[in-house]
Coordinates of C-alpha atoms in Angstrom, one line a residue:
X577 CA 17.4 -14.0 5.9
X578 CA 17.4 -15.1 9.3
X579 CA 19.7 -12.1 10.6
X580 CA 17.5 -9.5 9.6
X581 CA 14.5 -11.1 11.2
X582 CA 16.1 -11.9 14.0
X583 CA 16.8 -8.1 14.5
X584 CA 13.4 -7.0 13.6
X585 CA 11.6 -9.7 16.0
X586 CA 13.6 -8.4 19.1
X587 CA 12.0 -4.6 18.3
X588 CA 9.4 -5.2 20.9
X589 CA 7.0 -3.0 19.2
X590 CA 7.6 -4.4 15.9
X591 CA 6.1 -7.4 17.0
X592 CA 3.3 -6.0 18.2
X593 CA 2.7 -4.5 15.0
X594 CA 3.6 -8.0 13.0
X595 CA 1.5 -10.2 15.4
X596 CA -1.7 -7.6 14.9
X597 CA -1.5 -7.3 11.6
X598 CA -0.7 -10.8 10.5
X599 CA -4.3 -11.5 12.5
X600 CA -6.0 -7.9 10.6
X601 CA -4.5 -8.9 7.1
X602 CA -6.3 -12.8 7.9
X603 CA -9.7 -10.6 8.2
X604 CA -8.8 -9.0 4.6
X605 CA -8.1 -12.0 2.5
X606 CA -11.3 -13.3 3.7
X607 CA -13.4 -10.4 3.3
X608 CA -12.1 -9.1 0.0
X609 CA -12.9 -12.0 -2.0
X610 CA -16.0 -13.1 -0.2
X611 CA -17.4 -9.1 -1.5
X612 CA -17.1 -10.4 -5.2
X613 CA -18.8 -14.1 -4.6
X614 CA -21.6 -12.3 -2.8
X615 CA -22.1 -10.2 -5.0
X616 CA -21.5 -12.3 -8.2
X617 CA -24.2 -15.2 -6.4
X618 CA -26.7 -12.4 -5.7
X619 CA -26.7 -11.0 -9.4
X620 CA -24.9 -14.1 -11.3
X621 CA -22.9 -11.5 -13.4
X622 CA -19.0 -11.7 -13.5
X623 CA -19.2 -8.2 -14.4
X624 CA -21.0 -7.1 -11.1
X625 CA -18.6 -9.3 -9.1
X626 CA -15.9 -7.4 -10.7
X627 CA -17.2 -3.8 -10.0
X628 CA -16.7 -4.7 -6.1
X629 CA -13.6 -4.4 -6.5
X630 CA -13.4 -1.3 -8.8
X631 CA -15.5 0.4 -5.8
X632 CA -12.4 -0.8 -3.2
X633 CA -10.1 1.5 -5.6
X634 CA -12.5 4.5 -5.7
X635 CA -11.6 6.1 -2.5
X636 CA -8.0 6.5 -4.3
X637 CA -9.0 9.5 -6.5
X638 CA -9.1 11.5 -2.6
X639 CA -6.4 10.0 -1.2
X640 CA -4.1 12.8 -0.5
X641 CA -6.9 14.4 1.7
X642 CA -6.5 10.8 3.8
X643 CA -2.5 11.6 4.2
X644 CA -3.1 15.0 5.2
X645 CA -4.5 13.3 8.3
X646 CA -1.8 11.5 8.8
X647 CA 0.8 14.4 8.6
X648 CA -1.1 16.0 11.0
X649 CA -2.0 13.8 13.8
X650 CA 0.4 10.9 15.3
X651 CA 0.3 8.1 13.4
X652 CA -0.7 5.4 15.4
X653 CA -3.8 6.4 17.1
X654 CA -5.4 7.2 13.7
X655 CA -4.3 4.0 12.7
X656 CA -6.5 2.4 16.0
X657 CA -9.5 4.7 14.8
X658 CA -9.2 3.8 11.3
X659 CA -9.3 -0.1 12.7
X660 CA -12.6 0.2 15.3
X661 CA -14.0 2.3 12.4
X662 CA -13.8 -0.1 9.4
X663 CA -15.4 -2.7 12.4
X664 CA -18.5 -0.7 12.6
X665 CA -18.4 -0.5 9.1
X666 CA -18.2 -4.4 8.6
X667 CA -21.5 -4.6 10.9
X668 CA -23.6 -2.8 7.7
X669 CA -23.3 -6.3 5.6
X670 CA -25.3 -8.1 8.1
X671 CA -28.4 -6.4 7.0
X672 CA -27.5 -7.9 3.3
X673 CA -29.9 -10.6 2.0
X674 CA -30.9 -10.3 -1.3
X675 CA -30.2 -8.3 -4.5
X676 CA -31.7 -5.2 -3.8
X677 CA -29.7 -5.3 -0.8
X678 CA -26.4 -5.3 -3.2
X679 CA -25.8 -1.2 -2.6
X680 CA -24.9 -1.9 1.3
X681 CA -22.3 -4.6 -0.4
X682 CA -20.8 -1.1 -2.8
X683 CA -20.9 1.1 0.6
X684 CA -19.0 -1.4 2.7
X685 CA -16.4 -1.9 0.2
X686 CA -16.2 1.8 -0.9
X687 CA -15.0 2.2 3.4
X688 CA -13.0 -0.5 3.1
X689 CA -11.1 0.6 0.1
X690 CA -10.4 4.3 2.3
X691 CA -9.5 2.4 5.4
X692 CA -6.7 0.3 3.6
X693 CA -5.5 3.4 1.8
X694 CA -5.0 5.5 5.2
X695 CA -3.7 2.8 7.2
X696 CA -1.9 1.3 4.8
X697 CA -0.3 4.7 4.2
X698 CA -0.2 5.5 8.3
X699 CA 1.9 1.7 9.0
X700 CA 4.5 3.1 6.1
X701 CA 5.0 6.5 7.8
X702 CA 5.1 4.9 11.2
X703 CA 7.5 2.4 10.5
X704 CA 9.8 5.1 9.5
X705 CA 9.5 6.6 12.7
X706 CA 9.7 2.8 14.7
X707 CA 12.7 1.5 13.1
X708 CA 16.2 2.6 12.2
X709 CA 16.3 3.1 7.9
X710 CA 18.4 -0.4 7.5
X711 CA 15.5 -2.0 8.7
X712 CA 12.8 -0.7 6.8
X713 CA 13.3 -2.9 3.9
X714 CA 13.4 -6.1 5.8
X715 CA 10.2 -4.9 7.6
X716 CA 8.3 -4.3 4.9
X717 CA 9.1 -7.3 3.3
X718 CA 8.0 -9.3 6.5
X719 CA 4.5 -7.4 6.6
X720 CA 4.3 -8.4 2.6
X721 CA 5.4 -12.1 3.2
X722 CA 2.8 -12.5 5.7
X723 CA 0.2 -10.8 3.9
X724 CA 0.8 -12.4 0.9
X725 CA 0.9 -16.3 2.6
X726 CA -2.6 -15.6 4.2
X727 CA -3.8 -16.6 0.8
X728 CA -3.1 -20.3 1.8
X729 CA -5.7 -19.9 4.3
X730 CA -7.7 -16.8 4.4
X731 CA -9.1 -17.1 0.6
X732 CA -9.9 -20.6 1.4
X733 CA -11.8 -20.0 4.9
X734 CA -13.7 -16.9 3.5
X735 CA -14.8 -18.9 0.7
X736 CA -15.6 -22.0 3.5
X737 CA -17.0 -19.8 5.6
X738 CA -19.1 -18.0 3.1
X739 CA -20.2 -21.0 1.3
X740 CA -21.4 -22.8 5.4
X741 CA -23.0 -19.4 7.4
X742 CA -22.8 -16.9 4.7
X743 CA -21.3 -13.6 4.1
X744 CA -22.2 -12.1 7.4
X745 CA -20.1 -14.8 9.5
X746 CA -17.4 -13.4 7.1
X747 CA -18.0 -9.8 8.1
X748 CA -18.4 -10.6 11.7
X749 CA -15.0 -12.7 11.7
X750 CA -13.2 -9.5 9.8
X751 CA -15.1 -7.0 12.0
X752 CA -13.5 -9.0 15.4
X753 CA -9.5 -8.8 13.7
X754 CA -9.7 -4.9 13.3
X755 CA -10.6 -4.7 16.7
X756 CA -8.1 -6.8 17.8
X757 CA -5.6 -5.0 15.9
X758 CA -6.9 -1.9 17.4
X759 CA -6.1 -3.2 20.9
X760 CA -2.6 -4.5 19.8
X761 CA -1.6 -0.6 18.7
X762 CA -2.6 0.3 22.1
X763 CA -0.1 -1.6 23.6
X764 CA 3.0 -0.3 21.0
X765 CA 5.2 2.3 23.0
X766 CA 6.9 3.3 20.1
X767 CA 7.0 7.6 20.9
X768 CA 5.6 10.0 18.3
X769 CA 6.3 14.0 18.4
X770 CA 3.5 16.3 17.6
X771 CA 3.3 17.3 13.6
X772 CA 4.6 20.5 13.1
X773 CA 1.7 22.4 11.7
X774 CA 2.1 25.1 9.1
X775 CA -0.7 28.4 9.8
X776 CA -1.9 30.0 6.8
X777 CA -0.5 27.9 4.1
X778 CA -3.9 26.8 1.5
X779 CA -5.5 23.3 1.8
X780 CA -4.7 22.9 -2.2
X781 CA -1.0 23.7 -1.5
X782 CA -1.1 21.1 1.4
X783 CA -2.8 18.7 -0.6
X784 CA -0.7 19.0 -3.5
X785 CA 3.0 18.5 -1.5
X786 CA 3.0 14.8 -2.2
X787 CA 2.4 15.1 -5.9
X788 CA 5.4 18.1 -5.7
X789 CA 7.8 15.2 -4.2
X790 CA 7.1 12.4 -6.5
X791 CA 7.4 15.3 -9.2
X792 CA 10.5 16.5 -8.4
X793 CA 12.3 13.2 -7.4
X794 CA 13.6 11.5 -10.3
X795 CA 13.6 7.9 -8.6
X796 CA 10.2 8.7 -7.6
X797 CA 9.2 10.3 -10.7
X798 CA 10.0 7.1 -12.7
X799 CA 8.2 4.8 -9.7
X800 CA 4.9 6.4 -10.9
X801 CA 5.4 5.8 -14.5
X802 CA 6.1 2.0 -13.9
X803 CA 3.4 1.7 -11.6
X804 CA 0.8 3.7 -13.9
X805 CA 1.8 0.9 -16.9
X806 CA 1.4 -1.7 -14.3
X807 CA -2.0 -0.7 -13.0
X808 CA -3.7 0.2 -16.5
X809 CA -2.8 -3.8 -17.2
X810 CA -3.0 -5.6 -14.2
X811 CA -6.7 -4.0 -13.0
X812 CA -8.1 -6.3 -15.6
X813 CA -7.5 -9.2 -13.1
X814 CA -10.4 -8.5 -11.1
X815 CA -13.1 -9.5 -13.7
X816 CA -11.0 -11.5 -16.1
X817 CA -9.9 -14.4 -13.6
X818 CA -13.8 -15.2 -12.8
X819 CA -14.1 -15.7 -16.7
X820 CA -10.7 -18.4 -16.4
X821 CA -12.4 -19.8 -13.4
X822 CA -15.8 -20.2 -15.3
X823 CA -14.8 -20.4 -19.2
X824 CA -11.2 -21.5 -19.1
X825 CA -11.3 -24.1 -16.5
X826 CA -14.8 -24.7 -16.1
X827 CA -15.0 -24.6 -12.4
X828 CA -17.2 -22.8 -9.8
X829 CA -16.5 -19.3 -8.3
X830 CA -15.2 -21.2 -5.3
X831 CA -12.2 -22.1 -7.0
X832 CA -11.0 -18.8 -7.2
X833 CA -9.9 -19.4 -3.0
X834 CA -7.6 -22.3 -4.3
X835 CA -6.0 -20.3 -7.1
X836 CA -5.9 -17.4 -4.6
X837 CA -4.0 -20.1 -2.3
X838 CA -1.2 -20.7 -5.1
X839 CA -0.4 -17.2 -5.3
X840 CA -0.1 -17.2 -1.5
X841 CA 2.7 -20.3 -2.4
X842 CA 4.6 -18.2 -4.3
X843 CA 4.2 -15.2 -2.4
X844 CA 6.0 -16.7 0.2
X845 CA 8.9 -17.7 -1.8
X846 CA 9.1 -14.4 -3.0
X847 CA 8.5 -12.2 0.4
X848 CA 11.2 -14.1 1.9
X849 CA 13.3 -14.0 -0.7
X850 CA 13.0 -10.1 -0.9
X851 CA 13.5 -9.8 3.2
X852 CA 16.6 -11.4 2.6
X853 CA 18.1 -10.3 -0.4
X854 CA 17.4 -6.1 -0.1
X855 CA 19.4 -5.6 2.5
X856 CA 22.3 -6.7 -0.4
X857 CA 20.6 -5.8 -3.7
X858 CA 19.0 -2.2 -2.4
X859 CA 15.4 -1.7 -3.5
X860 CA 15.8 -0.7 -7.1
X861 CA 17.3 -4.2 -8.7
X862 CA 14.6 -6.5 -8.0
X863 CA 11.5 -4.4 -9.1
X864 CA 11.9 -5.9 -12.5
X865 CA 12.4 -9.1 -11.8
X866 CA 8.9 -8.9 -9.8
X867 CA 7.1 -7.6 -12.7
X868 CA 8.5 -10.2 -14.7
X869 CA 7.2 -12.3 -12.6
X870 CA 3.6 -11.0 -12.8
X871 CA 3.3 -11.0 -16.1
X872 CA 4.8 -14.4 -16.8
X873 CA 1.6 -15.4 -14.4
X874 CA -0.6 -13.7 -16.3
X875 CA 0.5 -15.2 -19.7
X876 CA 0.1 -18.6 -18.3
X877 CA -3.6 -17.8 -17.2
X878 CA -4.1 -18.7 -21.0
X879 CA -3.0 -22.2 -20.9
X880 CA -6.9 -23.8 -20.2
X881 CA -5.7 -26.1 -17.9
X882 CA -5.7 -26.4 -14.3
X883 CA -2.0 -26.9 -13.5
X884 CA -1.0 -23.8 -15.6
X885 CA -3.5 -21.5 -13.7
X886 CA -2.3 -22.7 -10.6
X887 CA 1.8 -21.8 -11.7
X888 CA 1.1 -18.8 -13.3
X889 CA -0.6 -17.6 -10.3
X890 CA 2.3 -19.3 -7.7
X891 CA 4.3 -16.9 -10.4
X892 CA 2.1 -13.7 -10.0
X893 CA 2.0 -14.2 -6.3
X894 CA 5.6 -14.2 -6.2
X895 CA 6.7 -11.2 -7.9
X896 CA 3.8 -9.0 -6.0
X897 CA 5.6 -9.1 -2.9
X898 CA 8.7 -8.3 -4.8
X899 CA 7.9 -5.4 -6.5
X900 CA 5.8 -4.3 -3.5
X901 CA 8.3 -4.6 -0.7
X902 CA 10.9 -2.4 -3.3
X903 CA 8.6 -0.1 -4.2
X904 CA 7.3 1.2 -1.0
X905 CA 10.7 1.1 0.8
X906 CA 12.4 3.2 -2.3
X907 CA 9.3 5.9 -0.9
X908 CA 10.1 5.8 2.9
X909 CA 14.2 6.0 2.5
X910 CA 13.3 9.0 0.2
X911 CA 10.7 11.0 1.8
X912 CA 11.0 13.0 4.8
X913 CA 8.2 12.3 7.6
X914 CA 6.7 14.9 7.8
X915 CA 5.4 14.7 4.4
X916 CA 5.3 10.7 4.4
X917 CA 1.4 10.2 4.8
X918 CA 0.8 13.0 1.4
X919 CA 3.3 11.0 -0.6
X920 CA 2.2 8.0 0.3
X921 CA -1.6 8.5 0.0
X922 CA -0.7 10.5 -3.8
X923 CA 1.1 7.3 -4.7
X924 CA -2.0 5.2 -3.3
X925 CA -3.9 7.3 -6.1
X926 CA -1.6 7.1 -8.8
X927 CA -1.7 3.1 -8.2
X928 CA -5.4 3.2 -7.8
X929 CA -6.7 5.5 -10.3
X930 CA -5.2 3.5 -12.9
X931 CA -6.4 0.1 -11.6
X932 CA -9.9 1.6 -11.5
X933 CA -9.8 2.6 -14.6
X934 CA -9.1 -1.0 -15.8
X935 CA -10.8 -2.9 -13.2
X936 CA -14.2 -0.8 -15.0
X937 CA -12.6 -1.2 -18.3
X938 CA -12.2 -5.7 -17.8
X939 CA -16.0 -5.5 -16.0
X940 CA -17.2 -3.8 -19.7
X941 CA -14.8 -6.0 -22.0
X942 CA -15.2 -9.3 -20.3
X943 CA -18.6 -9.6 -21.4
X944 CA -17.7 -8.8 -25.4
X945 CA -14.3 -10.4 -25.6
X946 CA -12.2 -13.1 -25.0
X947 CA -10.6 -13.7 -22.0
X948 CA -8.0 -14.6 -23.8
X949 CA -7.1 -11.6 -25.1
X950 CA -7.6 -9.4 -21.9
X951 CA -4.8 -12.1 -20.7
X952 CA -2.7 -10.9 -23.6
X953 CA -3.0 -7.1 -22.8
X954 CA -2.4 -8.0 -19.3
X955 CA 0.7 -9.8 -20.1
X956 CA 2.1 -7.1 -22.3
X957 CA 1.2 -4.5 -20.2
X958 CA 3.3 -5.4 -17.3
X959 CA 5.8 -6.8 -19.2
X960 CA 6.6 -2.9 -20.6
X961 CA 6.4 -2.3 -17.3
X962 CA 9.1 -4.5 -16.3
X963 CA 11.3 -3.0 -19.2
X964 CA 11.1 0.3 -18.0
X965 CA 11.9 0.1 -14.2
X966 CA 15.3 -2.0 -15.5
X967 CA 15.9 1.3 -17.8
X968 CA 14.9 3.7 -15.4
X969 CA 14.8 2.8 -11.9
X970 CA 18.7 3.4 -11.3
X971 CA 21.0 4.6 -8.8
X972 CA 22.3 8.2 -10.3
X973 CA 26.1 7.8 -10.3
X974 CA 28.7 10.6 -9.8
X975 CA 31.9 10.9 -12.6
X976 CA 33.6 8.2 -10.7
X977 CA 31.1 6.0 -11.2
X978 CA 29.9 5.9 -7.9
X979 CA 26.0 5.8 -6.5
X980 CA 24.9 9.4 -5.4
X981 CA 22.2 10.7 -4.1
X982 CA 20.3 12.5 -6.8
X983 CA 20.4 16.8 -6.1
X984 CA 16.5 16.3 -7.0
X985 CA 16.0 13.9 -4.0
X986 CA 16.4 16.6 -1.0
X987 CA 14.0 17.5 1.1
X988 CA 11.2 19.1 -0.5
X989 CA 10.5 22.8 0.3
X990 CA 12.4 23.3 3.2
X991 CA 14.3 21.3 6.0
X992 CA 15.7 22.3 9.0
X993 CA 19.4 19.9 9.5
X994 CA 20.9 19.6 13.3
X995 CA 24.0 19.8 11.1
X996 CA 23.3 23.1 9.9
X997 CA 21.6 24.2 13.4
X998 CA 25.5 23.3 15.3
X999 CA 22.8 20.3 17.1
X1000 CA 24.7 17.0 17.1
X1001 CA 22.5 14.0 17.6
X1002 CA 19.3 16.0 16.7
X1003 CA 17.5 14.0 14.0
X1004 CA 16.5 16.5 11.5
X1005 CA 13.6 18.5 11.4
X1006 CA 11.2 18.1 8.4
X1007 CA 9.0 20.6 7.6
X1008 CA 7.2 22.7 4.5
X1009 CA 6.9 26.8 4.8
X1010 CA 5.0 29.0 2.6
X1011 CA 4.7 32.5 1.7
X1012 CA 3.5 34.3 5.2
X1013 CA 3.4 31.0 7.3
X1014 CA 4.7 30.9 10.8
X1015 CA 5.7 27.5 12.0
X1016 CA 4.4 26.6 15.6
X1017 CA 4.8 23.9 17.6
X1018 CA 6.1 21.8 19.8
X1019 CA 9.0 23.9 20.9
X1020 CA 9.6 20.9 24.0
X1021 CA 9.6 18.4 21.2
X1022 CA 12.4 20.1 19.1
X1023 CA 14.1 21.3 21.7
X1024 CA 15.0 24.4 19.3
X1025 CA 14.0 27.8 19.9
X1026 CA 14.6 29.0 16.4
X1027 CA 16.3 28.0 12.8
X1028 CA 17.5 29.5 9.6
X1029 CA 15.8 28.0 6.6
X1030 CA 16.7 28.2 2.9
X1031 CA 13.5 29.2 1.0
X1032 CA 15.1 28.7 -3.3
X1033 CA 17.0 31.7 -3.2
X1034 CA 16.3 33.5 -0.4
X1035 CA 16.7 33.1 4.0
X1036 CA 14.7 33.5 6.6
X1037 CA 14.2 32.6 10.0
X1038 CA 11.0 30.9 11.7
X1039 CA 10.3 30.2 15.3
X1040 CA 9.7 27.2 16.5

């Protein structure tokens, strides 16, 4: 473990990014859970506490429109708008004080959920452009450990916090960590070249080049599939753990910050864990042990007793990180960067359709049936999952029996190689054509004046 970190904590701008996030991330694991107890002590329905968090997935059913921004403008100064934005944002639950106020509660979490899509999806892409590819996994699993053991503290002082000034104290706090984050991306010196911008190609065929990708990458292909089986399941969280809080264990909905604090336990164990071990494993290995994980956690929300609830969610904690860390680095070594904010955005929405769909679906079923047996479907439904990325998620293998990189896994639509182009030490040049489109811009970034492409069968040239 300690190699890797070492290595990533002398990247100067890595750091920067690390010590602003770990502060941001704080903000979230406040906010996030203080949205559901305001709104289940203004209405005093788990069902309402739960649809806070269905609204947080909404904004995934536009994502790719969010990574076409990002393909087309440098990465980190939309990240630093997206941050001062969600601030202002923040400010709106200060004018919430009683139920009729609960729509300014929906709005703020409806901007929330878009501003961790896009910058979510902006960090990914922008890591890829800070740090060499070795390092991406142990990177993400850093950003993933931290995140994840914030739940020792951040569930616990929203919920303090909440429960002493109220929920605006919360929003101010949150509202003063994107700012600061805002300031700390300022400071990163980390250089980014102008997108190269396509002329003429249609908005639908720009919006739709992340969905092409994960199509027509097998790896990828099978990623959605396990994390569409995951989703449907795991959404039911949302409501179903305020019914364990207040039918299985009896306890108030403040109780939800110290079970959010076990998963932050095990979410360290398994973040570093991962940041050591992918570097040696890969990122495909350990994705099922992670969902194993999950869904052993959510089986052992059943037990009604306060020592199992607290494992199984120490358990659920630690194969999150797991399966997160793999799964988004598997997306950055296989996408090209000019098309990483689309893929990454039309993955946010394949994750977040399907957990909106059951987040809604647990908000309706909690109220007619057993916890228990949303716990069961839970369970089951990650554990398929599970079973599937060990079948599927696979290196391809060539008739010696050694890994290969699959012929589906090029560059989607068309690439420009400094190999091809006679340019040693020219990173390649990522970039999508269509019929009619001329390519411009920035011919001082390149440094090329002109390239041959292959378009399926045919060649052509475009200038640069």
């Amino acid at each position: 473990m300690a190699s890797p970190v070492r290595e990533l904590l002398r990247h100067r701008d890595f750091r920067l990014l690390l010590a602003g996030q770990t502060l941001s991330m704080f903000g979230d694991t406040a906010m996030l859970l203080t949205l559901g107890m305001w709104a289940k002590d203004l209405t005093g329905s788990n069902a309402i506490a739960g649809s806070v968090f269905a609204v947080l997935g909404l904004p995934s059913l536009a994502a790719p429109f969010g990574g076409l921004l990002i393909d087309r403008f440098r990465r980190r100064p939309l990240m630093i708008t997206v941050d001062l934005t969600t601030a202002g944002a923040l400010l709106v639950l200060l004018r919430v004080h009683d139920r009729g106020d609960l729509w300014l509660i929906y709005l703020v979490a409806l901007l929330y959920g878009a501003s961790l899509i896009v910058f979510g999806s902006a960090r990914s892409a922008f890591l890829h452009t800070m740090l060499e590819e070795s390092n991406l996994g142990p990177a993400n699993g850093a950003l993933s450990t931290v995140r994840e053991a914030l739940r020792l503290v951040g569930p616990a002082a929203g919920a303090g916090l909440y429960a002493w000034l109220g929920g605006g104290a919360t929003a101010l706090l949150d509202a003063a960590t994107f700012v600061v984050s805002a300031a700390v991306l300022a400071a990163i010196r980390t250089p980014e070249s102008r997108p190269v911008r396509v002329l003429g190609e249609r908005l639908r065929d720009q919006l739709s080049v992340g969905a092409r990708h994960l199509r027509s990458t097998p790896l990828l292909r099978a990623t959605v599939l396990v994390v569409v089986i995951c989703m449907l399941a795991l959404g039911l969280a949302e409501s179903v753990f305020f019914a364990v809080v207040d039918h299985g264990l009896h306890k108030s909905v403040t109780f939800l910050g110290v079970m959010q604090t076990a998963a932050g336990v095990g979410a360290i164990a398994g973040g570093i864990g991962i940041t050591a071990l992918i570097p040696r494993t890969g990122d495909l290995r350990p994705v099922p042990v992670g969902l194993g994980l999950v869904a052993a956690g959510s089986a052992l929300q059943m037990v009604p007793t306060v020592w199992a609830a607290l494992l199984g969610m120490a358990l659920l904690g630690a194969g999150l990180p797991i399966t997160v860390v793999c799964l988004t680095t598997l997306l950055q070594r296989r996408t090209p960067s000019a098309i990483q904010g689309r893929v990454f955005t039309t993955y946010e929405m394949c994750f977040g359709v399907p957990q909106v769909l059951s987040i809604a679906a647990g908000s309706a079923l909690v109220a007619v049936l057993d916890f228990r047996v949303l716990l069961a479907v839970m369970a089951t439904g990650v554990a398929v999952s599970a079973v599937y990325a060990a079948l599927r998620l696979r290196e391809p293998v060539d008739a010696d029996g050694r890994e290969s990189v699959d012929a589906d896994d090029a560059v989607f639509g068309a690439e420009v190689h400094s190999a091809d182009a006679g340019l040693a030490g020219v990173d390649p040049v990522d970039f999508e054509v269509g019929s009619g489109d001329r390519l411009t811009e920035p011919v001082e970034d390149l440094g090329l004046v002109a390239a041959d492409l292959e378009l399926g069968d045919a060649r052509g040239r475009a200038v640069l």
